[in-house]
Tab-separated table of C-alpha atoms in Angstrom:
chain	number	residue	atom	x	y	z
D	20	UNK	CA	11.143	-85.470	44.048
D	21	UNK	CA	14.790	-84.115	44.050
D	22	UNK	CA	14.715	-84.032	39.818
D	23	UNK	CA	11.458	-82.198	39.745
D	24	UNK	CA	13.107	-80.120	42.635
D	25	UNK	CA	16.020	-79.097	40.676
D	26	UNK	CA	13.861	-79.042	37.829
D	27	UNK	CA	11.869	-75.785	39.354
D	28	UNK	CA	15.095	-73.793	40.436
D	29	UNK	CA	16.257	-74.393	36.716
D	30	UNK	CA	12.967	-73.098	35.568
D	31	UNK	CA	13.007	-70.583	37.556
D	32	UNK	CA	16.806	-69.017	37.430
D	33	UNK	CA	16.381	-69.743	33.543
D	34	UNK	CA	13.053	-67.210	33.795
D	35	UNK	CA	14.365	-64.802	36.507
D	36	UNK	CA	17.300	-64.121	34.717
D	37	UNK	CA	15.508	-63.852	31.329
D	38	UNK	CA	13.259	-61.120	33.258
D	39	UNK	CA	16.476	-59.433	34.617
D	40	UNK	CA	18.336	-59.154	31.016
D	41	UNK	CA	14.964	-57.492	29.769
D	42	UNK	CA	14.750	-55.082	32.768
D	43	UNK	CA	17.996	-54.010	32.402
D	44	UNK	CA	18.760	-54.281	28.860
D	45	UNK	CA	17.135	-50.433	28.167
D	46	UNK	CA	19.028	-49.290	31.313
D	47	UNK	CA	22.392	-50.297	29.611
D	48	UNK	CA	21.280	-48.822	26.499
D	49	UNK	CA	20.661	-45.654	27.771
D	50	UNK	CA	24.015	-45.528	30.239
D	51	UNK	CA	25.743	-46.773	27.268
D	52	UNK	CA	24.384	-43.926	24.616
D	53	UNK	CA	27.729	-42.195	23.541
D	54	UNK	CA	27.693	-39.558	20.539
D	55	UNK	CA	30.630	-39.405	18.101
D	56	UNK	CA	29.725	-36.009	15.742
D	57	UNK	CA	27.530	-33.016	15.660
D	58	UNK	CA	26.680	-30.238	13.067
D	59	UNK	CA	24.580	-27.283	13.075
D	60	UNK	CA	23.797	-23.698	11.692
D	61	UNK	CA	25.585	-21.389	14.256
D	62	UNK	CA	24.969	-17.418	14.344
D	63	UNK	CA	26.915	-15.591	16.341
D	64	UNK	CA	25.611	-11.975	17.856
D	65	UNK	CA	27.996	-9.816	19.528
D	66	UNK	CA	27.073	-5.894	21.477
D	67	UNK	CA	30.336	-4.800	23.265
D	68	UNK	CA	29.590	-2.414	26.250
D	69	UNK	CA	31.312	0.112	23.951
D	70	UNK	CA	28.354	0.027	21.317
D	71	UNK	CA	30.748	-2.508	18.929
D	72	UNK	CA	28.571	-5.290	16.811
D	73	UNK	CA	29.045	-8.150	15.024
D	74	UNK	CA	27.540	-10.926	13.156
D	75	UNK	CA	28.691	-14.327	12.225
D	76	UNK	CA	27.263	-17.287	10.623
D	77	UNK	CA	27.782	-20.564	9.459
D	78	UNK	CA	28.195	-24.355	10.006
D	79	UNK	CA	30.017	-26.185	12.725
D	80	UNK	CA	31.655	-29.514	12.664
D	81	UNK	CA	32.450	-31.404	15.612
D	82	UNK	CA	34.104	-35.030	15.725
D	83	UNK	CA	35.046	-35.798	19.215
D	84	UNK	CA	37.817	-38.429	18.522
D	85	UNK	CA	39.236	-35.921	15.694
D	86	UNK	CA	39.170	-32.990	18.662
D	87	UNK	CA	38.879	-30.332	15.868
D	88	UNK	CA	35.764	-27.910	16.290
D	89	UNK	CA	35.586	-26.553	12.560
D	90	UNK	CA	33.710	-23.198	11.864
D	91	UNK	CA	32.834	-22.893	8.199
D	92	UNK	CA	31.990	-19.145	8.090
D	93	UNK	CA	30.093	-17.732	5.283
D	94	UNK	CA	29.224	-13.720	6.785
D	95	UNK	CA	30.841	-11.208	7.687
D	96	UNK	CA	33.572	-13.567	5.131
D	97	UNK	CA	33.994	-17.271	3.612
D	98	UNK	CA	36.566	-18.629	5.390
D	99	UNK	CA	37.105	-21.311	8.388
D	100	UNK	CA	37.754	-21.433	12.103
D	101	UNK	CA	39.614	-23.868	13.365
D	102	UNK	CA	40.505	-24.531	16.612
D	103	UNK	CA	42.471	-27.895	17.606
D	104	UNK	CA	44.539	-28.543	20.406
D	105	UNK	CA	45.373	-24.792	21.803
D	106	UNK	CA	45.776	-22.654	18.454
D	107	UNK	CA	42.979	-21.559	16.547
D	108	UNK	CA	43.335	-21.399	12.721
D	109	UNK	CA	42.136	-18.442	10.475
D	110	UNK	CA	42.036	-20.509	6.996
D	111	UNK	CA	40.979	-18.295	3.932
D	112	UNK	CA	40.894	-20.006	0.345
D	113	UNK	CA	43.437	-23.179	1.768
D	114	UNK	CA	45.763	-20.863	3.110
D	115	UNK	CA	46.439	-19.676	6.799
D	116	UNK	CA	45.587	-15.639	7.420
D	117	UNK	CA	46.605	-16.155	11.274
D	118	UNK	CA	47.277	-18.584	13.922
D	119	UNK	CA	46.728	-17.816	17.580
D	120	UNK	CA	47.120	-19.787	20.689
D	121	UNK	CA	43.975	-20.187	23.542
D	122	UNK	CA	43.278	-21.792	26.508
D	123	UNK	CA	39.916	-22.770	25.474
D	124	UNK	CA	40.156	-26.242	23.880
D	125	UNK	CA	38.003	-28.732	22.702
D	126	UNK	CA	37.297	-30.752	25.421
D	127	UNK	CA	35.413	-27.996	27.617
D	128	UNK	CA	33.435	-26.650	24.942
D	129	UNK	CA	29.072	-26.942	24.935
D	130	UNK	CA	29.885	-29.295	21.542
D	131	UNK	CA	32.086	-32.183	23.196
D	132	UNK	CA	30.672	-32.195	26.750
D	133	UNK	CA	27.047	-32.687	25.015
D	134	UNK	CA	28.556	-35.628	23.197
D	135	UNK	CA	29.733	-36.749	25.915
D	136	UNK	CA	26.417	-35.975	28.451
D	137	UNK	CA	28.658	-34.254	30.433
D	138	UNK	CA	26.993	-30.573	30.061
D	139	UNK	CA	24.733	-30.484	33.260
D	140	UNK	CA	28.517	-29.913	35.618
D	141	UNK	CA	29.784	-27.399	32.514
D	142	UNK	CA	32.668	-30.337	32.307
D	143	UNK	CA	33.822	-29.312	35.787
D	144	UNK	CA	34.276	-32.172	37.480
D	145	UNK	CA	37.149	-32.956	35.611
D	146	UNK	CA	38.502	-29.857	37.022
D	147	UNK	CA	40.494	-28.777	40.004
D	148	UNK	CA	37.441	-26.966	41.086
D	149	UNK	CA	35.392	-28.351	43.583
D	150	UNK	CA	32.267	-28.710	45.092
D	151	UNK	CA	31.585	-26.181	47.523
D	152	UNK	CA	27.557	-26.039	48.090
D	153	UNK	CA	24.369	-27.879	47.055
D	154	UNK	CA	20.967	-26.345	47.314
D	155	UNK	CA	17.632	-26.213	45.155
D	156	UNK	CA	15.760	-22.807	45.000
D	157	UNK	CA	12.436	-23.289	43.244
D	158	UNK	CA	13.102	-25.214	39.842
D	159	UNK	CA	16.881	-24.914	39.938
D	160	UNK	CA	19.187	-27.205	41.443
D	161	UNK	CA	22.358	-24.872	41.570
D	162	UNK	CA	25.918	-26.250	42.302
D	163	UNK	CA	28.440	-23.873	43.432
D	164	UNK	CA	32.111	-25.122	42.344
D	165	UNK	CA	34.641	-23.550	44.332
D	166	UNK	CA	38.738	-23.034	42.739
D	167	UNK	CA	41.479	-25.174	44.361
D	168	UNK	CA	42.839	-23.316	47.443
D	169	UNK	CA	46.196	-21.770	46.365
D	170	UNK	CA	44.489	-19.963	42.937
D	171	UNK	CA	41.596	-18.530	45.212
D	172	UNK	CA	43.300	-15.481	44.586
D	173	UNK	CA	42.637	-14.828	41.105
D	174	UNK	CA	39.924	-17.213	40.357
D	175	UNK	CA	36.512	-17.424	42.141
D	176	UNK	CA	33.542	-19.531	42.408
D	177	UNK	CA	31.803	-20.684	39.190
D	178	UNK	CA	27.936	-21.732	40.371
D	179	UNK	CA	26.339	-23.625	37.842
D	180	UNK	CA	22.804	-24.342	37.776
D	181	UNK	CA	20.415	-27.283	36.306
D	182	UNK	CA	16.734	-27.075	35.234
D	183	UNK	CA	14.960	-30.035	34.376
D	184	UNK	CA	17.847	-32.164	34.361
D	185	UNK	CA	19.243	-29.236	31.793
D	186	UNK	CA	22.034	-27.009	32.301
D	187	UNK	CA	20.238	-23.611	32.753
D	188	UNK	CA	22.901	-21.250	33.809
D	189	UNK	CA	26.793	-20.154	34.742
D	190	UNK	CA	27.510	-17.664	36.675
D	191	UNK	CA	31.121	-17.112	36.828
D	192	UNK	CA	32.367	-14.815	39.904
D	193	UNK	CA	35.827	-13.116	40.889
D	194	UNK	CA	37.558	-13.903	43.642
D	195	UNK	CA	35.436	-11.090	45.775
D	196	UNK	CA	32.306	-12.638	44.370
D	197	UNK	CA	31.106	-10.452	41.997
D	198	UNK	CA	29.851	-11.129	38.766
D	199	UNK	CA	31.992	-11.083	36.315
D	200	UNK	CA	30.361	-13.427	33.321
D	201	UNK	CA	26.540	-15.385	32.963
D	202	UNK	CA	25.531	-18.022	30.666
D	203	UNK	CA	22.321	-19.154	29.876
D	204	UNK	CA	21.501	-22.313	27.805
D	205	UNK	CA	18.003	-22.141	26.374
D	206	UNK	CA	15.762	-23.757	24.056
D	207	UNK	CA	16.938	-27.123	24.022
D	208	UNK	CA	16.798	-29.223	21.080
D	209	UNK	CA	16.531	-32.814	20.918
D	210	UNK	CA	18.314	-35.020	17.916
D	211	UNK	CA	18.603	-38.552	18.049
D	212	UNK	CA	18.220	-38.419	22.020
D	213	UNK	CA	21.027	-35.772	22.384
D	214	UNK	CA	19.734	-32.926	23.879
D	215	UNK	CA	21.333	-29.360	23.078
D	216	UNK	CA	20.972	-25.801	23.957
D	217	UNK	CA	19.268	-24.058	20.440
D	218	UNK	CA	20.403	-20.694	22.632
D	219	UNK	CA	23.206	-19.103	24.361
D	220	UNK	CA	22.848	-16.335	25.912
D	221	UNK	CA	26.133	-14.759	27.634
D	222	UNK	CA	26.812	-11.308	29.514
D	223	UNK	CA	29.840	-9.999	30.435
D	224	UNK	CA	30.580	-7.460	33.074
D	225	UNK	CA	33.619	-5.484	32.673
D	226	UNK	CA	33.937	-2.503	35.182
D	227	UNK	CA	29.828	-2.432	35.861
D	228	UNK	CA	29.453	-2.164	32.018
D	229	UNK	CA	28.069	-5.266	30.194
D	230	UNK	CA	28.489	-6.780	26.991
D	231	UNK	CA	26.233	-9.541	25.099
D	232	UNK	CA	26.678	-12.159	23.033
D	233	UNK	CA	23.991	-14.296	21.796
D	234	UNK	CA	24.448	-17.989	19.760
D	235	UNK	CA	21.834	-19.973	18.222
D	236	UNK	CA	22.187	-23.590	16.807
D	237	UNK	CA	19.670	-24.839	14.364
D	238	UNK	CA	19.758	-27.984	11.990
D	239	UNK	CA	21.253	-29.991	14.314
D	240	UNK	CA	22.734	-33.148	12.861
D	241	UNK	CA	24.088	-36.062	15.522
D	242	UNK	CA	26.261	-38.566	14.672
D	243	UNK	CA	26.625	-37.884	10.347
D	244	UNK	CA	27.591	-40.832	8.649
D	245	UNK	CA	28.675	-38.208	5.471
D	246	UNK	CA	31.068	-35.690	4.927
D	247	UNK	CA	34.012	-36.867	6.945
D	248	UNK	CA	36.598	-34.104	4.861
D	249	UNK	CA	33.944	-31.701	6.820
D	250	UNK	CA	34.723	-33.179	10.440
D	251	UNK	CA	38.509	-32.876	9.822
D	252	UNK	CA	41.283	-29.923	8.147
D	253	UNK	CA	44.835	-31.340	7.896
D	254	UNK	CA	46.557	-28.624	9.473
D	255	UNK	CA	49.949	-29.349	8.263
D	256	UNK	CA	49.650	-28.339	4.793
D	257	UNK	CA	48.835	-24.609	6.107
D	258	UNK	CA	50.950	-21.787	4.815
D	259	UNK	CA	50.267	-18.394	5.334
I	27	UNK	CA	46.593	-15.719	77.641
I	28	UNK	CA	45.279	-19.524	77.588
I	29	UNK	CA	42.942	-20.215	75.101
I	30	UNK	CA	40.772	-21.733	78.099
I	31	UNK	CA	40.657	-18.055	79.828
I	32	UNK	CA	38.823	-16.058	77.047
I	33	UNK	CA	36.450	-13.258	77.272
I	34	UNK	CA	33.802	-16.000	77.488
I	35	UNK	CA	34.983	-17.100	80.590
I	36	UNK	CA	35.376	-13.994	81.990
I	37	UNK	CA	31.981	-13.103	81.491
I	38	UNK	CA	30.441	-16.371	82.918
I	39	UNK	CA	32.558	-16.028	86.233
I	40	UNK	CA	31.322	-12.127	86.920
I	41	UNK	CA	27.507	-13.327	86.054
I	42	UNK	CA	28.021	-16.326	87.982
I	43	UNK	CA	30.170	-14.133	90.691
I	44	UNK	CA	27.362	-13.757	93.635
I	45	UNK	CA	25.830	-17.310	93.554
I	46	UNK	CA	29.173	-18.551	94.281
I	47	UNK	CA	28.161	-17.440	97.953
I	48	UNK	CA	24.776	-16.584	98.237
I	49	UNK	CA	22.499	-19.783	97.788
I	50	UNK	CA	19.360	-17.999	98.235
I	51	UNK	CA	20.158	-15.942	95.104
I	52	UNK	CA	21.287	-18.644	92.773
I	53	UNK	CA	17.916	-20.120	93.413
I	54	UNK	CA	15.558	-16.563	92.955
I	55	UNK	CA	17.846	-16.154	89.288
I	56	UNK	CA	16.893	-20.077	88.129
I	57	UNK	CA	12.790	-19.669	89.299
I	58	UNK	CA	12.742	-15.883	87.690
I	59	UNK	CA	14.301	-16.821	84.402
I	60	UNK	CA	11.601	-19.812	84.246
I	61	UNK	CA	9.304	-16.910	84.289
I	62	UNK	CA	10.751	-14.818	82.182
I	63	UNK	CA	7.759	-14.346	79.933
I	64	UNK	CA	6.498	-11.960	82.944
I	65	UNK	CA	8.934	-9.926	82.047
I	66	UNK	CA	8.603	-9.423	78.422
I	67	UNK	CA	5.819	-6.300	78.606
I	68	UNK	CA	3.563	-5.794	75.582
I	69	UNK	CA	5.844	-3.084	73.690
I	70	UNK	CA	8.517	-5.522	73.862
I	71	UNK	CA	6.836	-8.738	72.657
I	72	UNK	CA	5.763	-6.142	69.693
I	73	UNK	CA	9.447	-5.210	68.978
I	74	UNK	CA	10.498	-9.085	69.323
I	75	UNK	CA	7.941	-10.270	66.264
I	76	UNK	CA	8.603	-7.349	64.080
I	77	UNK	CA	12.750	-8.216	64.820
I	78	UNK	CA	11.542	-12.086	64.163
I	79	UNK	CA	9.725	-11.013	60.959
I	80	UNK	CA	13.097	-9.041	59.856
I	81	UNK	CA	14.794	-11.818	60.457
I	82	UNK	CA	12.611	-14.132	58.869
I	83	UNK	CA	12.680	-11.578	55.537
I	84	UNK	CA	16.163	-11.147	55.540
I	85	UNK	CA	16.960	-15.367	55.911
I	86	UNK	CA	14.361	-15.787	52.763
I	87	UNK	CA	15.978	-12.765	51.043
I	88	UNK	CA	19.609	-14.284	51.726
I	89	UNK	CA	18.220	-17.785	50.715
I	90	UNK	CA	16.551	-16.389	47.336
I	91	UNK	CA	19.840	-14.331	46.637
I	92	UNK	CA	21.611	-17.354	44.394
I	93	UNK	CA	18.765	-18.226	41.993
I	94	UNK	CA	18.534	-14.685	41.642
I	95	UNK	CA	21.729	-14.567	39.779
I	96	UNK	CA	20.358	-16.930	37.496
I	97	UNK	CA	18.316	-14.247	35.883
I	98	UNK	CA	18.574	-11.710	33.103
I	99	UNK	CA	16.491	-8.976	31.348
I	100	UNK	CA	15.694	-10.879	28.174
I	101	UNK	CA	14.327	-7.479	27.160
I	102	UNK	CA	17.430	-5.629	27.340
I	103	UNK	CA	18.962	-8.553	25.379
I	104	UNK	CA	16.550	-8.233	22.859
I	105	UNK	CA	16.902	-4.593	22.438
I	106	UNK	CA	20.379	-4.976	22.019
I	107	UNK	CA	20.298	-7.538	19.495
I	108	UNK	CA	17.744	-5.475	17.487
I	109	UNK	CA	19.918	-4.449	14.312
I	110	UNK	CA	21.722	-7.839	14.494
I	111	UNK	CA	18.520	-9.612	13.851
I	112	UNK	CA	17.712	-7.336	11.343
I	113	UNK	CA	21.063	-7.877	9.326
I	114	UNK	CA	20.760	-11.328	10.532
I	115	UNK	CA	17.369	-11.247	8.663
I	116	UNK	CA	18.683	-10.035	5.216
I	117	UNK	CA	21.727	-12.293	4.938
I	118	UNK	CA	19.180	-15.220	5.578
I	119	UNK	CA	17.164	-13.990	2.644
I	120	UNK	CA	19.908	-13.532	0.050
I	121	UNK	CA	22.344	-16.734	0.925
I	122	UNK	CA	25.612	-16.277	0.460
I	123	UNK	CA	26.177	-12.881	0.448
I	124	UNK	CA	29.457	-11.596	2.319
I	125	UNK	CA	29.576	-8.467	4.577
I	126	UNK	CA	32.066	-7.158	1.574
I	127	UNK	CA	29.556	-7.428	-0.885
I	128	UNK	CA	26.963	-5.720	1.063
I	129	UNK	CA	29.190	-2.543	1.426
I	130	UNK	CA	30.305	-2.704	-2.669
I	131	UNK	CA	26.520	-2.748	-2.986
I	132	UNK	CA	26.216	0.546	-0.784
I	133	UNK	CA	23.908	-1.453	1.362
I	134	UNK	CA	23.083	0.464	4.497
I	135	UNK	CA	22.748	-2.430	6.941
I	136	UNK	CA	26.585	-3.169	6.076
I	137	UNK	CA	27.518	-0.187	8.396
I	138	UNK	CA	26.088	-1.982	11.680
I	139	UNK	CA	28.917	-4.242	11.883
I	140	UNK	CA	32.014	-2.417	13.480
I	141	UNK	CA	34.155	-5.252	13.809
I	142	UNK	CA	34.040	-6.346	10.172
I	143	UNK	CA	36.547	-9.428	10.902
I	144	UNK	CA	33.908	-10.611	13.096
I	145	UNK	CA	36.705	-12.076	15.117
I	146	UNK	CA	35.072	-10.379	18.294
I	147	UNK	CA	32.009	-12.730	17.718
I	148	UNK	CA	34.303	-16.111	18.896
I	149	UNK	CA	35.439	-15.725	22.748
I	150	UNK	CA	37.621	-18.690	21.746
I	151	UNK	CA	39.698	-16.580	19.303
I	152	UNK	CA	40.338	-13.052	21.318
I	153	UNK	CA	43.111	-14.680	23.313
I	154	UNK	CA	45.935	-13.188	24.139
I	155	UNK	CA	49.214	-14.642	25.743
I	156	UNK	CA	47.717	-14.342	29.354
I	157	UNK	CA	45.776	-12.084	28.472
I	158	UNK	CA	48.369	-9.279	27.727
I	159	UNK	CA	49.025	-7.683	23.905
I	160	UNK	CA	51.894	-8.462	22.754
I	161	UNK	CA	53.152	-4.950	22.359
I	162	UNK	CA	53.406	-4.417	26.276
I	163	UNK	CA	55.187	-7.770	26.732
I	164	UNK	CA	58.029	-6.118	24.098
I	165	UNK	CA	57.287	-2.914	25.959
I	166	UNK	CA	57.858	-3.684	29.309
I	167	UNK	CA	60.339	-7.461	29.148
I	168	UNK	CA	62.341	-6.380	25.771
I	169	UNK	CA	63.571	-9.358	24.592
I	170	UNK	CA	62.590	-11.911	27.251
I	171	UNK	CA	58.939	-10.731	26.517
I	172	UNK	CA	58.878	-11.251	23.036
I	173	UNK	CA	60.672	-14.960	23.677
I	174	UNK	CA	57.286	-15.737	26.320
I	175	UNK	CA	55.260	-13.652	23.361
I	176	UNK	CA	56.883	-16.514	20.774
I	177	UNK	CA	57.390	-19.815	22.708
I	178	UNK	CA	54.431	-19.475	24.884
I	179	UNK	CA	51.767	-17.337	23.149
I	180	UNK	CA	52.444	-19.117	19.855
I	181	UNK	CA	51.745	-16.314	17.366
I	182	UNK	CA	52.943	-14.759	14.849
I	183	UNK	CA	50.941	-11.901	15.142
I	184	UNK	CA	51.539	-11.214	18.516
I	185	UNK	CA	55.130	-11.764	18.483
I	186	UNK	CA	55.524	-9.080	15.727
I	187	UNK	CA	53.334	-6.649	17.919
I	188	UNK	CA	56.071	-7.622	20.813
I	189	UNK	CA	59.287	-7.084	18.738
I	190	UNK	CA	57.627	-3.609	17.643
I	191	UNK	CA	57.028	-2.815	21.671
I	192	UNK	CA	60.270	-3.929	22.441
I	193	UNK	CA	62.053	-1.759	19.711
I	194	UNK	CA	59.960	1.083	20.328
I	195	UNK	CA	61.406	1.037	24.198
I	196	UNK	CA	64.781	0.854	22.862
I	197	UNK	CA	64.628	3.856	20.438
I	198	UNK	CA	63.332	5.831	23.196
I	199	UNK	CA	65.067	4.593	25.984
I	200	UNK	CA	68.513	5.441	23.047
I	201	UNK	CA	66.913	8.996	22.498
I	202	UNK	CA	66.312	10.004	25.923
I	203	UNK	CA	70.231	9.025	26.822
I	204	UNK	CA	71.354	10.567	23.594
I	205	UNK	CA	69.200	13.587	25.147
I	206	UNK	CA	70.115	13.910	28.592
I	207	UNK	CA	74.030	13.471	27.446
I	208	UNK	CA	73.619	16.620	25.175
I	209	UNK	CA	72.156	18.372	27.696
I	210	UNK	CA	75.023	17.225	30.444
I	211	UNK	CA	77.406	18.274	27.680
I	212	UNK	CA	76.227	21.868	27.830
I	213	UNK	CA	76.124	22.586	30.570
């Protein structure tokens, strides 16, 4: 009685945790999904509030563990764009035209936090800017993210909002809660699971007057196994 | 004054003033105030839904305010992009082609692009060291400006623009003394 007992329970915790591996087994593949590269057709549309245009176009290479977001432009000029760490690169025919610093690095642009599923917080939360307020109006579920306490002063609330499960928009206030900058991400794609805004849209308000800029992605590759010389520049061969 | 004694309290004791003595009147305030309906007359209950319905309006108006931010006149967008997409259009049909070979070619859409760099089109790359040109940080901090320009701002560019600023105060700031000394001279 006591064999065939133990004989059951083995049975059993043999077949219940068979069933458990296979329940959870897609679970851990989807938590686990992490994206290394990403390429795409980029245009670039710019109207300053001033009546100023311009146009640019080309191909985009991003390799997260390389941290180098390469631009290879082919209008207005052929040349590259490359930003790593905090200088962006102005490379025409192997040599360097100019080198400038920026605060915008690699980490907080739309290219690594897709990679990384990290877009729907706009890579906030691995800010200094907190959460402030939670609500969902009609489709949106909008987050306002408020700046630590001692820069409230010259930075104000960023409220980013989610549709779908998508990032949908960024509002970006001053510090007396105007409007000072919105981003839209539209028209998401979907490549190899990764889902990415086809769209940008962005308006900036500077003294009531706006500005536009509008970005489209197409031919959106994820995770190339070619053309690694496109997904890195060695930088310290430039001369200008 | 104590933070227990404030205006608040005040106001309770003067309300509450007369019942500290009068019993009878304590009692007549408590039963009329559980009929206070009686009081409200009909122009008053009118006035006290169309406030409520204000209210209401103004709470959903409030409430609506923040996904109203989300939005934008795709229209206006659209208009503004117009010419873009139309050079956008003819670069797409003949591949390759740079903005410098459209203007060689006398090629009308050429002239829609006023920043021919197209430098304006990357937010990343318009940055300046906080901000600021480097000509003002010459301008106005000489030397230790064009040092913040160089160590911190990392350009070459910019730190050029900064040494010009700060040489540009220095010949004037030399003139004007050169100026004013002529003119102390004289007189």
């Amino acid at each position: 009685m006591r064999q065939f007992f133990d004989f059951i329970m083995k049975g059993l915790s043999r077949k219940s945790l068979l069933l458990v591996c296979i329940l959870c087994l897609p679970s851990f593949l989807l938590v686990g999904q992490q994206y290394n590269r990403i390429r795409a057709d980029f245009s670039i549309k710019v109207r300053t509030s001033s009546g100023g245009q311009s146009l640019t176009l080309g191909q985009i290479f991003y390799d997260k563990n390389n941290k180098q977001i390469i631009y290879y432009i082919s209008f207005p000029e052929r040349e590259i764009w490359l930003t790593a760490d905090t200088m962006i690169y102005q490379i025409r025919n192997d040599k360097l035209v100019t080198k400038t610093a920026t605060f915008a690095i690699a980490e907080f642009t739309v290219f690594h936090l897709a990679l990384n599923s990290r877009l729907q917080d706009f890579g906030l939360r691995n800010t200094q800017y907190t959460i402030g307020d939670v609500s969902r109006e009609a489709d949106l579920v909008i987050t306002t993210w408020s700046p630590p306490e001692k820069t409230r002063q010259t930075l104000g609330n960023i409220l980013v909002s989610v549709k779908n499960k998508q990032l949908f928009g960024v509002i970006f206030q001053n510090p007396q809660g105007v409007v000072i900058r919105k981003q839209f991400f539209e028209e998401y794609l979907v490549t190899n699971g990764l889902s990415f805004p086809g769209r940008i849209v962005e308006i900036n308000t500077i003294e009531g007057r706006d500005s536009y800029q509008v970005t489209t992605y197409k031919n959106i590759v994820v995770d190339e196994m070619g053309n690694d010389n496109k997904y890195f520049y060695n930088i310290s061969g430039l001369h200008f | 004054m104590p933070k227990t004694l404030t205006w608040r309290t005040f106001a309770l004791f003067f309300v509450f003033f007369p019942f500290f003595f009068d019993e009878i009147a304590l009692y007549n305030f408590f039963h009329n105030f559980s009929q206070i309906n009686v009081l409200i007359t009909y122009p008053m209950r009118k006035l006290l839904i169309l406030c409520s319905l204000l209210l209401l309006i103004g709470v959903s108006r409030s409430m609506a305010s923040q996904a109203d931010l989300f939005h934008y006149d795709a229209v206006t967008v659209e208009n503004q992009m117009a010419q873009l997409n139309q050079l956008e259009g003819y670069v797409m049909e003949n591949p390759g082609i740079t903005l410098g070979e459209m203007t060689t070619n006398g090629n009308t859409l050429a002239s829609l692009v006023s920043d021919p760099n197209g430098i304006s089109g990357f937010n990343l790359t318009n940055e300046k060291t906080f901000g600021i040109p480097g000509f003002f940080w010459g301008c106005v901090l000489g030397p230790f400006g064009v040092a913040v320009v160089y160590f911190v701002g990392k350009d070459k560019a910019e730190t050029k623009m900064a040494i010009i600023g700060c040489v540009t105060v220095s010949v004037l700031s030399i003139g004007l003394s050169v100026i004013s000394t002529i003119l102390q001279a004289r007189l």
